Tab-separated table of C-alpha atoms in Angstrom:
chain	number	residue	atom	x	y	z
A	1	MET	CA	-0.001	-0.025	0.011
A	2	PRO	CA	1.238	3.554	-0.674
A	3	ASN	CA	1.616	4.373	2.978
A	4	LEU	CA	4.346	1.756	3.324
A	5	THR	CA	6.719	4.044	1.427
A	6	ARG	CA	5.890	7.071	3.522
A	7	ILE	CA	6.550	8.242	7.020
A	8	VAL	CA	4.371	10.328	9.155
A	9	LEU	CA	6.519	10.881	12.202
A	10	LEU	CA	4.275	13.113	14.237
A	11	SER	CA	2.696	10.133	15.919
A	12	LEU	CA	6.081	8.529	16.574
A	13	PHE	CA	7.210	11.510	18.657
A	14	ALA	CA	3.884	12.465	20.230
A	15	ALA	CA	4.302	9.852	22.958
A	16	SER	CA	7.554	11.586	24.036
A	17	VAL	CA	5.776	14.877	24.666
A	18	VAL	CA	2.383	13.805	25.981
A	19	GLY	CA	1.659	13.165	29.630
A	20	ARG	CA	3.957	15.753	31.135
A	21	LEU	CA	1.078	17.907	32.474
A	22	SER	CA	0.317	16.092	35.703
A	23	ALA	CA	0.951	18.187	38.810
A	24	ALA	CA	3.973	17.508	40.941
A	25	PRO	CA	3.361	16.864	44.652
A	26	GLY	CA	2.774	20.065	46.518
A	27	THR	CA	2.207	22.182	43.456
A	28	THR	CA	-1.014	23.387	41.796
A	29	ARG	CA	-2.139	21.871	38.497
A	30	GLU	CA	-1.624	25.192	36.794
A	31	GLY	CA	1.852	25.584	38.037
A	32	ALA	CA	2.804	22.115	36.894
A	33	GLN	CA	1.268	22.735	33.475
A	34	ASN	CA	3.240	26.024	33.153
A	35	SER	CA	6.359	24.145	34.133
A	36	ALA	CA	5.747	21.467	31.572
A	37	SER	CA	5.020	24.068	28.860
A	38	ALA	CA	8.255	25.910	29.641
A	39	GLN	CA	10.184	22.614	29.374
A	40	GLN	CA	8.624	21.949	26.016
A	41	TRP	CA	9.520	25.383	24.700
A	42	ARG	CA	13.140	24.708	25.778
A	43	GLU	CA	13.039	21.422	23.918
A	44	LEU	CA	11.643	23.094	20.846
A	45	ALA	CA	14.701	25.302	20.638
A	46	GLU	CA	16.887	22.206	20.416
A	47	ALA	CA	14.577	19.960	18.412
A	48	PRO	CA	16.705	18.055	15.819
A	49	ASP	CA	14.241	18.029	12.925
A	50	PHE	CA	11.005	19.285	11.619
A	51	PHE	CA	8.864	16.415	12.910
A	52	HIS	CA	10.111	16.822	16.457
A	53	LYS	CA	9.229	20.473	16.325
A	54	MET	CA	5.717	19.705	15.097
A	55	ALA	CA	5.125	17.154	17.725
A	56	LEU	CA	6.154	19.576	20.459
A	57	LEU	CA	4.024	22.348	18.972
A	58	GLN	CA	1.063	19.975	18.726
A	59	SER	CA	1.402	19.143	22.446
A	60	LEU	CA	1.838	22.795	23.434
A	61	GLY	CA	-1.197	23.752	21.366
A	62	GLN	CA	-3.385	21.681	23.646
A	63	ASP	CA	-2.867	24.311	26.263
A	64	SER	CA	-5.206	27.175	25.550
A	65	GLN	CA	-2.666	29.584	27.156
A	66	GLU	CA	-0.013	28.605	24.679
A	67	GLN	CA	-2.085	28.597	21.490
A	68	ALA	CA	-1.327	32.152	20.470
A	69	ALA	CA	2.397	31.540	20.878
A	70	VAL	CA	2.207	28.261	19.022
A	71	LEU	CA	0.359	29.875	16.074
A	72	ALA	CA	2.965	32.659	15.955
A	73	ARG	CA	5.745	29.994	15.718
A	74	LEU	CA	3.829	28.119	13.070
A	75	HIS	CA	3.511	31.305	10.931
A	76	LYS	CA	7.223	31.767	11.226
A	77	MET	CA	7.852	28.239	10.184
A	78	TRP	CA	5.463	28.725	7.199
A	79	ALA	CA	7.760	31.459	5.978
A	80	ALA	CA	11.056	29.732	6.867
A	81	GLU	CA	10.536	26.003	6.116
A	82	ASP	CA	10.564	24.331	2.709
A	83	VAL	CA	7.220	24.590	0.874
A	84	LEU	CA	6.761	20.829	1.238
A	85	ARG	CA	6.364	21.360	4.941
A	86	ARG	CA	3.555	23.830	4.551
A	87	PRO	CA	0.665	21.200	4.430
A	88	ALA	CA	1.631	19.848	7.846
A	89	ILE	CA	2.041	23.362	9.279
A	90	ALA	CA	-1.368	24.383	7.835
A	91	TYR	CA	-3.001	21.307	9.164
A	92	LEU	CA	-1.837	22.007	12.758
A	93	MET	CA	-2.812	25.666	12.341
A	94	CYS	CA	-6.371	24.545	11.393
A	95	GLN	CA	-6.530	22.449	14.523
A	96	LEU	CA	-5.903	25.638	16.531
A	97	GLY	CA	-8.549	27.654	14.669
A	98	ASP	CA	-6.398	29.312	11.983
A	99	ARG	CA	-7.387	28.406	8.470
A	100	SER	CA	-5.183	30.867	6.694
A	101	GLY	CA	-3.027	28.095	5.177
A	102	VAL	CA	-5.924	26.086	3.599
A	103	GLU	CA	-6.227	27.990	0.313
A	104	PRO	CA	-2.539	28.161	-0.558
A	105	VAL	CA	-2.015	24.564	0.241
A	106	ALA	CA	-5.094	23.608	-1.799
A	107	ARG	CA	-3.713	25.547	-4.825
A	108	ALA	CA	-0.381	23.834	-4.556
A	109	LEU	CA	-1.925	20.314	-4.200
A	110	PHE	CA	-4.226	20.633	-7.135
A	111	ALA	CA	-1.421	22.141	-9.223
A	112	GLY	CA	0.625	19.028	-8.530
A	113	GLU	CA	3.409	20.857	-6.589
A	114	TYR	CA	3.671	18.106	-4.030
A	115	ASP	CA	4.049	15.373	-6.659
A	116	THR	CA	7.825	15.344	-6.384
A	117	GLY	CA	10.584	13.036	-5.291
A	118	ARG	CA	12.690	15.931	-4.016
A	119	GLU	CA	14.395	14.897	-0.803
A	120	LEU	CA	14.310	16.560	2.600
A	121	GLU	CA	15.661	15.328	5.873
A	122	PRO	CA	14.682	13.213	7.709
A	123	ASP	CA	12.040	11.780	5.352
A	124	GLY	CA	14.171	11.628	2.241
A	125	GLY	CA	12.314	11.145	-0.986
A	126	ALA	CA	9.043	10.701	0.860
A	127	ALA	CA	8.798	14.374	1.649
A	128	GLY	CA	6.455	15.087	-1.276
A	129	ALA	CA	4.227	12.145	-0.370
A	130	ASN	CA	4.075	13.328	3.247
A	131	ALA	CA	3.107	16.748	2.067
A	132	THR	CA	0.313	15.198	-0.022
A	133	ASP	CA	-0.888	13.131	2.919
A	134	ALA	CA	-1.113	16.215	5.193
A	135	ALA	CA	-2.803	18.240	2.470
A	136	PHE	CA	-5.447	15.596	1.939
A	137	ARG	CA	-6.080	15.363	5.654
A	138	MET	CA	-6.467	19.103	5.975
A	139	LEU	CA	-8.773	19.550	3.030
A	140	ILE	CA	-10.988	16.592	4.076
A	141	LEU	CA	-11.463	18.027	7.587
A	142	TYR	CA	-11.135	21.805	7.169
A	143	GLY	CA	-11.565	22.435	3.406
A	144	THR	CA	-14.435	24.316	1.845
A	145	PRO	CA	-17.242	22.550	-0.100
A	146	ARG	CA	-15.351	23.676	-3.235
A	147	HIS	CA	-12.188	21.971	-2.092
A	148	ARG	CA	-14.088	18.780	-1.304
A	149	GLN	CA	-15.650	18.876	-4.790
A	150	ARG	CA	-12.175	18.991	-6.177
A	151	LEU	CA	-11.348	15.901	-4.298
A	152	ILE	CA	-14.453	14.119	-5.524
A	153	ALA	CA	-13.472	15.162	-9.055
A	154	PHE	CA	-10.489	12.705	-8.829
A	155	PHE	CA	-13.040	9.921	-9.031
A	156	LYS	CA	-14.324	11.227	-12.367
A	157	LEU	CA	-10.909	11.144	-14.061
A	158	SER	CA	-10.500	8.637	-16.902
A	159	ASN	CA	-6.848	8.232	-15.954
A	160	ASP	CA	-5.343	8.491	-12.475
A	161	PRO	CA	-1.651	7.615	-12.803
A	162	LEU	CA	-0.761	9.129	-9.407
A	163	ARG	CA	-3.613	7.146	-7.743
A	164	LYS	CA	-5.196	10.150	-6.140
A	165	ARG	CA	-8.469	8.291	-5.737
A	166	GLU	CA	-6.639	5.682	-3.672
A	167	GLU	CA	-5.056	8.428	-1.621
A	168	VAL	CA	-8.430	9.957	-0.806
A	169	CYS	CA	-9.905	6.619	0.329
A	170	GLU	CA	-6.856	5.700	2.413
A	171	THR	CA	-6.751	9.103	4.033
A	172	ILE	CA	-10.415	8.899	5.031
A	173	LEU	CA	-9.871	5.460	6.565
A	174	GLY	CA	-6.802	6.772	8.464
A	175	LEU	CA	-8.756	9.616	9.897
A	176	SER	CA	-11.694	7.451	10.949
A	177	SER	CA	-9.740	5.398	13.575
A	178	THR	CA	-6.369	5.372	15.230
A	179	LYS	CA	-6.237	1.656	14.403
A	180	ASN	CA	-5.916	2.602	10.714
A	181	GLY	CA	-3.936	5.882	10.859
A	182	PRO	CA	-3.537	9.116	12.894
A	183	GLY	CA	-7.265	9.372	13.577
A	184	LEU	CA	-9.172	12.651	14.012
A	185	PRO	CA	-7.466	15.626	15.753
A	186	LEU	CA	-8.220	16.145	19.369
A	187	GLY	CA	-11.590	17.803	19.714
A	188	TYR	CA	-12.749	17.334	16.144
A	189	PRO	CA	-16.407	16.275	16.236
A	190	LYS	CA	-17.180	13.024	14.293
A	191	GLU	CA	-20.528	14.422	13.216
A	192	GLN	CA	-18.715	17.219	11.277
A	193	PHE	CA	-16.830	14.762	9.117
A	194	PRO	CA	-17.794	15.066	5.434
A	195	LEU	CA	-19.241	11.651	4.957
A	196	GLU	CA	-20.121	12.452	1.330
A	197	LEU	CA	-16.396	11.911	0.488
A	198	ALA	CA	-16.497	8.435	2.043
A	199	ILE	CA	-19.720	7.709	0.154
A	200	THR	CA	-18.014	8.607	-3.107
A	201	CYS	CA	-15.214	6.209	-2.217
A	202	LEU	CA	-17.734	3.364	-2.079
A	203	ASN	CA	-17.737	3.461	-5.893
A	204	TYR	CA	-14.025	2.867	-6.091
A	205	THR	CA	-13.671	-0.862	-6.558
A	206	GLU	CA	-9.948	-1.048	-7.546
A	207	GLU	CA	-7.597	-2.976	-5.246
A	208	VAL	CA	-5.579	-0.724	-3.022
A	209	GLY	CA	-3.794	-3.183	-0.743
A	210	THR	CA	-3.793	-6.407	1.176
A	211	ILE	CA	-4.817	-7.127	4.771
A	212	VAL	CA	-3.052	-9.886	6.632
A	213	ASP	CA	-5.203	-11.318	9.348
A	214	ALA	CA	-4.167	-13.928	11.861
A	215	PRO	CA	-7.348	-14.822	13.829
A	216	GLY	CA	-5.717	-17.586	15.650
A	217	GLY	CA	-2.390	-15.910	16.288
A	218	THR	CA	-0.606	-12.617	16.010
A	219	VAL	CA	0.706	-10.147	13.453
A	220	GLN	CA	3.759	-8.141	14.478
A	221	SER	CA	5.430	-5.394	12.383
A	222	GLN	CA	8.733	-3.700	12.788
A	223	VAL	CA	9.842	-0.472	11.130
A	224	GLY	CA	13.497	-0.472	10.223
A	225	ARG	CA	15.747	2.313	8.945
A	226	ARG	CA	14.927	4.488	5.986
A	227	GLU	CA	17.115	4.773	2.902
A	228	GLY	CA	15.936	7.710	0.822
A	229	SER	CA	12.312	6.793	-0.154
A	230	ILE	CA	12.599	3.153	0.842
A	231	GLN	CA	11.318	2.286	4.339
A	232	GLU	CA	12.673	-1.022	5.584
A	233	GLY	CA	10.611	-3.255	7.878
A	234	SER	CA	9.289	-6.655	8.509
A	235	ILE	CA	6.059	-8.484	9.364
A	236	THR	CA	6.052	-11.646	11.552
A	237	VAL	CA	2.863	-13.675	11.473
A	238	THR	CA	2.094	-16.615	13.785
A	239	GLY	CA	-0.982	-18.925	13.815
A	240	THR	CA	-3.652	-19.187	11.159
A	241	VAL	CA	-3.153	-16.620	8.462
A	242	GLY	CA	-5.675	-15.051	6.067
A	243	VAL	CA	-4.683	-12.621	3.269
A	244	TYR	CA	-7.532	-10.456	1.952
A	245	GLU	CA	-7.436	-7.991	-0.971
A	246	GLN	CA	-8.777	-4.631	-0.014
A	247	ARG	CA	-10.523	-2.245	-2.451
A	248	GLY	CA	-11.043	1.508	-2.040
A	249	CYS	CA	-14.692	0.799	-1.343
A	250	ASP	CA	-13.718	-1.524	1.512
A	251	GLU	CA	-11.656	1.213	3.113
A	252	ALA	CA	-14.592	3.612	2.790
A	253	ALA	CA	-17.020	1.126	4.283
A	254	GLN	CA	-14.722	0.582	7.271
A	255	ALA	CA	-14.309	4.370	7.703
A	256	ILE	CA	-18.097	4.913	7.641
A	257	GLN	CA	-18.682	2.224	10.282
A	258	ASN	CA	-15.942	3.823	12.402
A	259	LEU	CA	-17.246	7.365	12.037
A	260	THR	CA	-20.956	6.582	12.470
A	261	SER	CA	-20.577	3.775	15.165
A	262	ARG	CA	-22.979	1.748	13.011
A	263	ASP	CA	-22.381	-1.818	12.066
A	264	PHE	CA	-23.409	-2.492	8.546
A	265	GLY	CA	-21.832	-5.912	8.535
A	266	HIS	CA	-18.634	-5.038	6.679
A	267	ARG	CA	-15.640	-7.135	7.627
A	268	VAL	CA	-12.225	-6.756	5.983
A	269	SER	CA	-11.801	-10.458	6.254
A	270	GLY	CA	-15.254	-11.323	4.834
A	271	PRO	CA	-15.926	-12.643	1.298
A	272	VAL	CA	-16.269	-9.962	-1.378
A	273	THR	CA	-19.995	-10.857	-1.784
A	274	GLU	CA	-20.618	-10.187	1.922
A	275	ARG	CA	-18.597	-6.999	1.777
A	276	ASP	CA	-20.619	-5.814	-1.208
A	277	LYS	CA	-23.865	-6.531	0.623
A	278	ALA	CA	-22.632	-4.329	3.511
A	279	ILE	CA	-21.681	-1.580	1.024
A	280	ASP	CA	-25.162	-1.727	-0.485
A	281	ALA	CA	-26.600	-1.365	3.020
A	282	ILE	CA	-24.478	1.721	3.650
A	283	ARG	CA	-25.688	3.263	0.371
A	284	LYS	CA	-29.333	2.571	1.326
A	285	TRP	CA	-28.860	4.063	4.721
A	286	TRP	CA	-27.222	7.132	3.265
A	287	ILE	CA	-30.053	7.704	0.713
A	288	GLU	CA	-32.757	7.133	3.301
A	289	SER	CA	-31.223	9.303	5.957
A	290	HIS	CA	-30.738	12.188	3.449
A	291	THR	CA	-34.227	11.731	2.063
A	292	ALA	CA	-35.650	11.967	5.625
A	293	THR	CA	-33.493	15.039	6.331
A	294	GLN	CA	-34.693	16.789	3.149
A	295	ARG	CA	-38.348	16.033	4.102
A	296	ALA	CA	-37.752	17.514	7.548
A	297	VAL	CA	-36.596	20.853	6.150
A	298	PRO	CA	-39.572	23.231	5.829
A	299	LYS	CA	-40.078	24.858	2.467
A	300	SER	CA	-39.524	28.573	2.449
């Protein structure tokens, strides 16, 4: 799957900066929080790379008293960092209530400016792919209806050599659950998720990857070192193994079940015929729920 050749390091470093806000014995909670924030700002000054900086800023941004300073730092980074870093910067800005980066990132994405193998450290040749990932996440969650229509337009292309349709479906699944990706940003309401994008993905029946399931055992993965755009790693499987082809519509169905907390009967390990029945059930629910909503709206 495409995400095997990419790295999104924010989550890898988030654990190192979360959980430092508990009050020390004999101090107030506010005092301990201020102390933790001060320590994180000191660490930020010595952060070794872009992803460490972003992880620290994301953690600091969870403190309402630090958000203004975090946004000020992000605006400085917007001007100083490589343009391939702007989608990640804009995405975090959106989470803090500042959507000023949405339009310039959208223009760059749809102009193909992130479709590059140009290398940056520490992600090497995956920098462009990481920029695309962040841009898709931002536009799905914080974009305007026009931006989302541009995303839907990928599914109308007769030719999709860069597999943008696959990228949209995969990103939606990754946002729907931390089991499949970074999940939704802290505080983002599930009910605001633009499900119409996931519904569009239900029509994408091309294979996008393979799921390895070990119902009677375990699956363990290890991420190794990165050489340029190649991410080394290994998967160790014990017990009974099942390998299941996954289509874009399967990713969309899983995402919709995650986001709505409804069980339509879709299972990644199920036969294709059963998965298709669940997808049909989702479509029926979507049509009926929207028909009911339209009937409930009084005519002017």
